Amino acid sequence: MKEFTLIDHLEDLDAESKYLVHKAKEAALHAYAPYSKFMVGAAALLDNGKVVTGTNQENAAYPSGMCAERVVLYALSAQYPEQKIVRLAVAARRKNGKDLVPATSCGPCRQVMLEFEGKQADPFKVVMLGPDNRWVVASSAESLLPFSFSKSNLEHGHNTSGHE
Ligand SMILES: [Zn+2]
């Protein structure tokens, strides 16, 4: 199974990814990022066809802030608890900047993606702009976090594979 596809230009992404990147980029305009000025948007497509967006939310007490990816994941889980995620896109821009800048998801966001993937028992694709301005399309959240800690560790502490 191919875990990542790297694509040089936004126009060359599949239609669904392009649309979600567009929604994420649009959402990023309204990010609350007065400290970093690094505006991030995330957009998730659900299997009922709904698109849910989120943005990063900063706080004067820095650790109280939250990344766009987790904002959107928690929001969709609260609003559509029964729906599965099909695809998630992330897009970032600097305040007053027009172009997208590379922003690959942080570790804790990947961990939360993995939890959601486990919960829905189906992988979802993750699209983000990586180094050298190349689009990364990951085939699953799991592929973004090898050797991870998950539900299976708690259920089968003796299982060294991390899988059932
Ligand atoms: Zn994050």
Short mmCIF file of N, CA, C and O in Angstrom, two decimals, residues 23-114:
data_model
loop_
_atom_site.label_atom_id
_atom_site.label_comp_id
_atom_site.label_asym_id
_atom_site.label_seq_id
_atom_site.Cartn_x
_atom_site.Cartn_y
_atom_site.Cartn_z
N LYS A 23 -11.31 25.14 1.01
CA LYS A 23 -12.11 25.43 2.21
C LYS A 23 -11.21 25.71 3.41
O LYS A 23 -11.50 26.58 4.24
N ALA A 24 -10.12 24.98 3.52
CA ALA A 24 -9.18 25.18 4.63
C ALA A 24 -8.49 26.54 4.51
O ALA A 24 -8.32 27.25 5.51
N LYS A 25 -8.15 26.89 3.29
CA LYS A 25 -7.49 28.18 3.04
C LYS A 25 -8.43 29.34 3.40
O LYS A 25 -8.04 30.32 4.03
N GLU A 26 -9.67 29.18 3.00
CA GLU A 26 -10.69 30.17 3.29
C GLU A 26 -10.87 30.30 4.82
O GLU A 26 -10.92 31.40 5.36
N ALA A 27 -10.95 29.16 5.48
CA ALA A 27 -11.11 29.16 6.94
C ALA A 27 -9.94 29.85 7.62
O ALA A 27 -10.11 30.58 8.61
N ALA A 28 -8.74 29.65 7.08
CA ALA A 28 -7.53 30.20 7.70
C ALA A 28 -7.58 31.72 7.83
O ALA A 28 -6.95 32.30 8.72
N LEU A 29 -8.35 32.36 6.95
CA LEU A 29 -8.50 33.82 7.02
C LEU A 29 -9.04 34.25 8.37
O LEU A 29 -8.78 35.37 8.82
N HIS A 30 -9.81 33.37 9.00
CA HIS A 30 -10.46 33.72 10.26
C HIS A 30 -9.82 33.03 11.46
O HIS A 30 -10.43 32.92 12.52
N ALA A 31 -8.60 32.57 11.26
CA ALA A 31 -7.88 31.96 12.40
C ALA A 31 -7.68 33.01 13.48
O ALA A 31 -7.58 34.21 13.19
N TYR A 32 -7.65 32.55 14.72
CA TYR A 32 -7.34 33.47 15.82
C TYR A 32 -5.88 33.22 16.20
O TYR A 32 -5.59 32.34 17.01
N ALA A 33 -4.99 33.97 15.57
CA ALA A 33 -3.57 33.75 15.76
C ALA A 33 -2.84 35.08 15.96
O ALA A 33 -1.94 35.44 15.20
N PRO A 34 -3.26 35.85 16.99
CA PRO A 34 -2.66 37.17 17.18
C PRO A 34 -1.20 37.11 17.61
O PRO A 34 -0.48 38.11 17.48
N TYR A 35 -0.74 35.98 18.11
CA TYR A 35 0.63 35.89 18.62
C TYR A 35 1.60 35.38 17.56
O TYR A 35 2.62 36.01 17.29
N SER A 36 1.27 34.27 16.93
CA SER A 36 2.17 33.72 15.92
C SER A 36 1.95 34.34 14.55
O SER A 36 2.82 34.30 13.69
N LYS A 37 0.75 34.89 14.32
CA LYS A 37 0.35 35.39 13.00
C LYS A 37 0.44 34.29 11.95
O LYS A 37 0.57 34.55 10.76
N PHE A 38 0.42 33.06 12.41
CA PHE A 38 0.47 31.91 11.52
C PHE A 38 -0.95 31.34 11.49
O PHE A 38 -1.41 30.73 12.45
N MET A 39 -1.63 31.60 10.40
CA MET A 39 -3.06 31.32 10.29
C MET A 39 -3.29 29.96 9.64
O MET A 39 -2.90 29.76 8.48
N VAL A 40 -3.90 29.07 10.38
CA VAL A 40 -4.09 27.71 9.87
C VAL A 40 -5.58 27.38 9.80
O VAL A 40 -6.35 27.73 10.69
N GLY A 41 -5.95 26.74 8.70
CA GLY A 41 -7.31 26.26 8.55
C GLY A 41 -7.28 24.77 8.29
O GLY A 41 -6.31 24.25 7.72
N ALA A 42 -8.31 24.09 8.71
CA ALA A 42 -8.44 22.66 8.42
C ALA A 42 -9.87 22.41 7.98
O ALA A 42 -10.80 23.05 8.48
N ALA A 43 -10.03 21.52 7.02
CA ALA A 43 -11.36 21.20 6.52
C ALA A 43 -11.50 19.69 6.39
O ALA A 43 -10.61 19.02 5.85
N ALA A 44 -12.60 19.18 6.93
CA ALA A 44 -12.83 17.73 6.89
C ALA A 44 -14.10 17.45 6.10
O ALA A 44 -15.12 18.11 6.30
N LEU A 45 -14.00 16.48 5.22
CA LEU A 45 -15.18 16.01 4.49
C LEU A 45 -15.70 14.75 5.19
O LEU A 45 -14.94 13.81 5.45
N LEU A 46 -16.99 14.76 5.51
CA LEU A 46 -17.61 13.62 6.18
C LEU A 46 -18.36 12.76 5.16
O LEU A 46 -18.66 13.22 4.05
N ASP A 47 -18.70 11.54 5.56
CA ASP A 47 -19.33 10.67 4.57
C ASP A 47 -20.81 11.01 4.33
O ASP A 47 -21.44 10.42 3.47
N ASN A 48 -21.33 12.00 5.04
CA ASN A 48 -22.67 12.50 4.70
C ASN A 48 -22.56 13.70 3.76
O ASN A 48 -23.55 14.38 3.50
N GLY A 49 -21.35 13.99 3.30
CA GLY A 49 -21.14 15.08 2.36
C GLY A 49 -20.87 16.43 3.00
O GLY A 49 -20.54 17.39 2.32
N LYS A 50 -21.01 16.52 4.32
CA LYS A 50 -20.77 17.79 5.01
C LYS A 50 -19.28 18.09 5.07
O LYS A 50 -18.46 17.18 5.22
N VAL A 51 -18.97 19.38 5.00
CA VAL A 51 -17.60 19.82 5.21
C VAL A 51 -17.58 20.64 6.49
O VAL A 51 -18.37 21.57 6.65
N VAL A 52 -16.71 20.28 7.41
CA VAL A 52 -16.57 21.01 8.67
C VAL A 52 -15.19 21.66 8.66
O VAL A 52 -14.21 21.02 8.26
N THR A 53 -15.14 22.92 9.05
CA THR A 53 -13.84 23.61 9.06
C THR A 53 -13.47 24.05 10.47
O THR A 53 -14.33 24.19 11.34
N GLY A 54 -12.18 24.29 10.66
CA GLY A 54 -11.68 24.77 11.94
C GLY A 54 -10.45 25.62 11.70
O GLY A 54 -9.86 25.58 10.61
N THR A 55 -10.09 26.41 12.69
CA THR A 55 -8.89 27.24 12.59
C THR A 55 -8.12 27.16 13.90
O THR A 55 -8.67 26.76 14.93
N ASN A 56 -6.85 27.56 13.85
CA ASN A 56 -6.10 27.56 15.10
C ASN A 56 -6.61 28.66 16.02
O ASN A 56 -7.06 29.71 15.57
N GLN A 57 -6.57 28.39 17.29
CA GLN A 57 -7.10 29.28 18.32
C GLN A 57 -6.02 29.50 19.36
O GLN A 57 -5.73 28.62 20.16
N GLU A 58 -5.41 30.67 19.33
CA GLU A 58 -4.32 30.94 20.26
C GLU A 58 -4.84 31.59 21.54
O GLU A 58 -6.00 32.00 21.63
N ASN A 59 -3.96 31.66 22.51
CA ASN A 59 -4.34 32.20 23.81
C ASN A 59 -3.12 32.87 24.44
O ASN A 59 -2.00 32.40 24.25
N ALA A 60 -3.36 33.96 25.18
CA ALA A 60 -2.27 34.65 25.86
C ALA A 60 -1.53 33.69 26.78
O ALA A 60 -0.31 33.80 26.95
N ALA A 61 -2.26 32.76 27.37
CA ALA A 61 -1.63 31.66 28.11
C ALA A 61 -1.39 30.56 27.07
O ALA A 61 -2.26 29.75 26.81
N TYR A 62 -0.23 30.61 26.44
CA TYR A 62 0.03 29.83 25.22
C TYR A 62 -0.48 28.39 25.19
O TYR A 62 -1.10 27.98 24.21
N PRO A 63 -0.21 27.60 26.24
CA PRO A 63 -0.63 26.18 26.12
C PRO A 63 -2.14 25.98 26.05
O PRO A 63 -2.60 24.90 25.72
N SER A 64 -2.91 27.02 26.34
CA SER A 64 -4.36 26.88 26.26
C SER A 64 -4.87 26.93 24.83
O SER A 64 -6.04 26.66 24.57
N GLY A 65 -4.01 27.29 23.89
CA GLY A 65 -4.42 27.36 22.49
C GLY A 65 -4.63 25.98 21.90
O GLY A 65 -4.39 24.96 22.54
N MET A 66 -5.12 25.97 20.66
CA MET A 66 -5.40 24.70 20.00
C MET A 66 -5.19 24.81 18.50
O MET A 66 -5.52 25.82 17.90
N CYS A 67 -4.63 23.75 17.92
CA CYS A 67 -4.37 23.70 16.48
C CYS A 67 -5.69 23.56 15.70
O CYS A 67 -6.67 23.01 16.20
N ALA A 68 -5.65 24.00 14.45
CA ALA A 68 -6.83 23.92 13.58
C ALA A 68 -7.31 22.48 13.41
O ALA A 68 -8.52 22.22 13.38
N GLU A 69 -6.38 21.55 13.30
CA GLU A 69 -6.77 20.15 13.07
C GLU A 69 -7.61 19.61 14.22
O GLU A 69 -8.63 18.96 14.02
N ARG A 70 -7.15 19.88 15.44
CA ARG A 70 -7.92 19.36 16.59
C ARG A 70 -9.22 20.13 16.78
O ARG A 70 -10.22 19.55 17.19
N VAL A 71 -9.21 21.41 16.47
CA VAL A 71 -10.46 22.18 16.55
C VAL A 71 -11.50 21.54 15.62
O VAL A 71 -12.64 21.30 16.02
N VAL A 72 -11.11 21.23 14.40
CA VAL A 72 -12.09 20.67 13.46
C VAL A 72 -12.49 19.24 13.86
O VAL A 72 -13.66 18.87 13.77
N LEU A 73 -11.55 18.47 14.33
CA LEU A 73 -11.87 17.08 14.70
C LEU A 73 -12.84 17.04 15.89
O LEU A 73 -13.81 16.29 15.89
N TYR A 74 -12.57 17.87 16.89
CA TYR A 74 -13.45 17.87 18.05
C TYR A 74 -14.82 18.46 17.70
O TYR A 74 -15.85 17.98 18.19
N ALA A 75 -14.82 19.45 16.84
CA ALA A 75 -16.10 20.06 16.44
C ALA A 75 -16.95 19.07 15.67
O ALA A 75 -18.15 18.92 15.93
N LEU A 76 -16.34 18.36 14.73
CA LEU A 76 -17.16 17.43 13.94
C LEU A 76 -17.62 16.25 14.78
O LEU A 76 -18.71 15.72 14.57
N SER A 77 -16.79 15.86 15.73
CA SER A 77 -17.19 14.76 16.60
C SER A 77 -18.38 15.16 17.47
O SER A 77 -19.27 14.35 17.75
N ALA A 78 -18.39 16.43 17.87
CA ALA A 78 -19.50 16.93 18.69
C ALA A 78 -20.77 17.11 17.86
O ALA A 78 -21.87 16.82 18.32
N GLN A 79 -20.61 17.56 16.61
CA GLN A 79 -21.78 17.86 15.78
C GLN A 79 -22.30 16.66 15.00
O GLN A 79 -23.50 16.55 14.75
N TYR A 80 -21.39 15.80 14.58
CA TYR A 80 -21.77 14.64 13.74
C TYR A 80 -21.11 13.38 14.28
O TYR A 80 -20.27 12.77 13.62
N PRO A 81 -21.48 12.98 15.50
CA PRO A 81 -20.75 11.87 16.15
C PRO A 81 -20.81 10.55 15.39
O PRO A 81 -19.94 9.71 15.58
N GLU A 82 -21.81 10.38 14.55
CA GLU A 82 -21.95 9.10 13.85
C GLU A 82 -21.29 9.09 12.47
O GLU A 82 -21.25 8.05 11.82
N GLN A 83 -20.85 10.25 12.01
CA GLN A 83 -20.31 10.31 10.64
C GLN A 83 -18.84 9.97 10.60
O GLN A 83 -18.10 10.26 11.53
N LYS A 84 -18.44 9.38 9.48
CA LYS A 84 -17.03 9.07 9.29
C LYS A 84 -16.35 10.19 8.52
O LYS A 84 -16.95 10.81 7.65
N ILE A 85 -15.08 10.38 8.82
CA ILE A 85 -14.27 11.34 8.08
C ILE A 85 -13.75 10.63 6.83
O ILE A 85 -13.27 9.50 6.91
N VAL A 86 -13.85 11.31 5.71
CA VAL A 86 -13.36 10.75 4.45
C VAL A 86 -11.98 11.32 4.13
O VAL A 86 -11.09 10.62 3.68
N ARG A 87 -11.84 12.61 4.40
CA ARG A 87 -10.61 13.29 4.03
C ARG A 87 -10.47 14.56 4.86
O ARG A 87 -11.47 15.19 5.21
N LEU A 88 -9.23 14.89 5.17
CA LEU A 88 -8.94 16.09 5.98
C LEU A 88 -7.83 16.87 5.28
O LEU A 88 -6.81 16.29 4.90
N ALA A 89 -8.05 18.17 5.10
CA ALA A 89 -7.01 19.00 4.49
C ALA A 89 -6.62 20.12 5.43
O ALA A 89 -7.44 20.63 6.19
N VAL A 90 -5.35 20.49 5.37
CA VAL A 90 -4.81 21.56 6.21
C VAL A 90 -4.16 22.59 5.30
O VAL A 90 -3.48 22.23 4.34
N ALA A 91 -4.39 23.87 5.59
CA ALA A 91 -3.76 24.93 4.79
C ALA A 91 -3.39 26.09 5.71
O ALA A 91 -4.14 26.43 6.61
N ALA A 92 -2.23 26.67 5.48
CA ALA A 92 -1.77 27.76 6.34
C ALA A 92 -1.26 28.93 5.51
O ALA A 92 -0.78 28.76 4.39
N ARG A 93 -1.42 30.09 6.08
CA ARG A 93 -0.91 31.32 5.46
C ARG A 93 -0.45 32.24 6.57
O ARG A 93 -0.87 32.10 7.72
N ARG A 94 0.44 33.16 6.24
CA ARG A 94 0.82 34.16 7.24
C ARG A 94 -0.20 35.28 7.17
O ARG A 94 -0.79 35.53 6.12
N LYS A 95 -0.39 35.95 8.31
CA LYS A 95 -1.33 37.06 8.33
C LYS A 95 -0.91 38.06 7.24
O LYS A 95 0.27 38.37 7.11
N ASN A 96 -1.85 38.48 6.46
CA ASN A 96 -1.60 39.41 5.34
C ASN A 96 -0.84 38.78 4.18
O ASN A 96 -0.49 39.48 3.24
N GLY A 97 -0.59 37.49 4.28
CA GLY A 97 0.07 36.81 3.16
C GLY A 97 -0.99 36.15 2.29
O GLY A 97 -2.00 35.69 2.81
N LYS A 98 -0.77 36.13 0.99
CA LYS A 98 -1.76 35.53 0.11
C LYS A 98 -1.48 34.06 -0.15
O LYS A 98 -2.39 33.26 -0.33
N ASP A 99 -0.19 33.72 -0.17
CA ASP A 99 0.18 32.36 -0.56
C ASP A 99 0.11 31.41 0.62
O ASP A 99 0.30 31.80 1.78
N LEU A 100 -0.13 30.17 0.29
CA LEU A 100 -0.09 29.14 1.31
C LEU A 100 1.37 28.85 1.66
O LEU A 100 2.25 28.96 0.82
N VAL A 101 1.59 28.53 2.91
CA VAL A 101 2.94 28.18 3.36
C VAL A 101 2.90 26.75 3.91
O VAL A 101 1.85 26.29 4.38
N PRO A 102 4.02 26.04 3.86
CA PRO A 102 4.02 24.67 4.35
C PRO A 102 3.61 24.59 5.82
O PRO A 102 4.02 25.41 6.63
N ALA A 103 2.76 23.64 6.12
CA ALA A 103 2.34 23.40 7.50
C ALA A 103 1.90 21.95 7.61
O ALA A 103 0.81 21.60 7.19
N THR A 104 2.79 21.14 8.12
CA THR A 104 2.44 19.75 8.34
C THR A 104 2.02 19.60 9.80
O THR A 104 2.55 20.29 10.68
N SER A 105 1.06 18.72 10.03
CA SER A 105 0.45 18.62 11.35
C SER A 105 1.45 18.22 12.44
O SER A 105 2.35 17.43 12.20
N CYS A 106 1.25 18.79 13.63
CA CYS A 106 2.12 18.49 14.76
C CYS A 106 1.82 17.10 15.31
O CYS A 106 0.80 16.48 14.97
N GLY A 107 2.67 16.62 16.17
CA GLY A 107 2.51 15.29 16.75
C GLY A 107 1.18 15.07 17.45
O GLY A 107 0.47 14.09 17.17
N PRO A 108 0.81 15.96 18.38
CA PRO A 108 -0.48 15.75 19.08
C PRO A 108 -1.68 15.70 18.13
O PRO A 108 -2.62 14.93 18.35
N CYS A 109 -1.67 16.49 17.06
CA CYS A 109 -2.78 16.43 16.10
C CYS A 109 -2.78 15.08 15.38
O CYS A 109 -3.84 14.50 15.15
N ARG A 110 -1.61 14.57 15.05
CA ARG A 110 -1.55 13.26 14.40
C ARG A 110 -2.10 12.19 15.35
O ARG A 110 -2.76 11.25 14.94
N GLN A 111 -1.79 12.34 16.62
CA GLN A 111 -2.29 11.39 17.62
C GLN A 111 -3.82 11.43 17.68
O GLN A 111 -4.47 10.39 17.77
N VAL A 112 -4.38 12.62 17.61
CA VAL A 112 -5.84 12.74 17.66
C VAL A 112 -6.46 12.21 16.36
O VAL A 112 -7.48 11.52 16.39
N MET A 113 -5.81 12.48 15.23
CA MET A 113 -6.30 11.90 13.96
C MET A 113 -6.35 10.38 14.07
O MET A 113 -7.31 9.74 13.63
N LEU A 114 -5.30 9.81 14.65
CA LEU A 114 -5.22 8.36 14.80
C LEU A 114 -6.37 7.84 15.65
O LEU A 114 -6.98 6.81 15.35
#
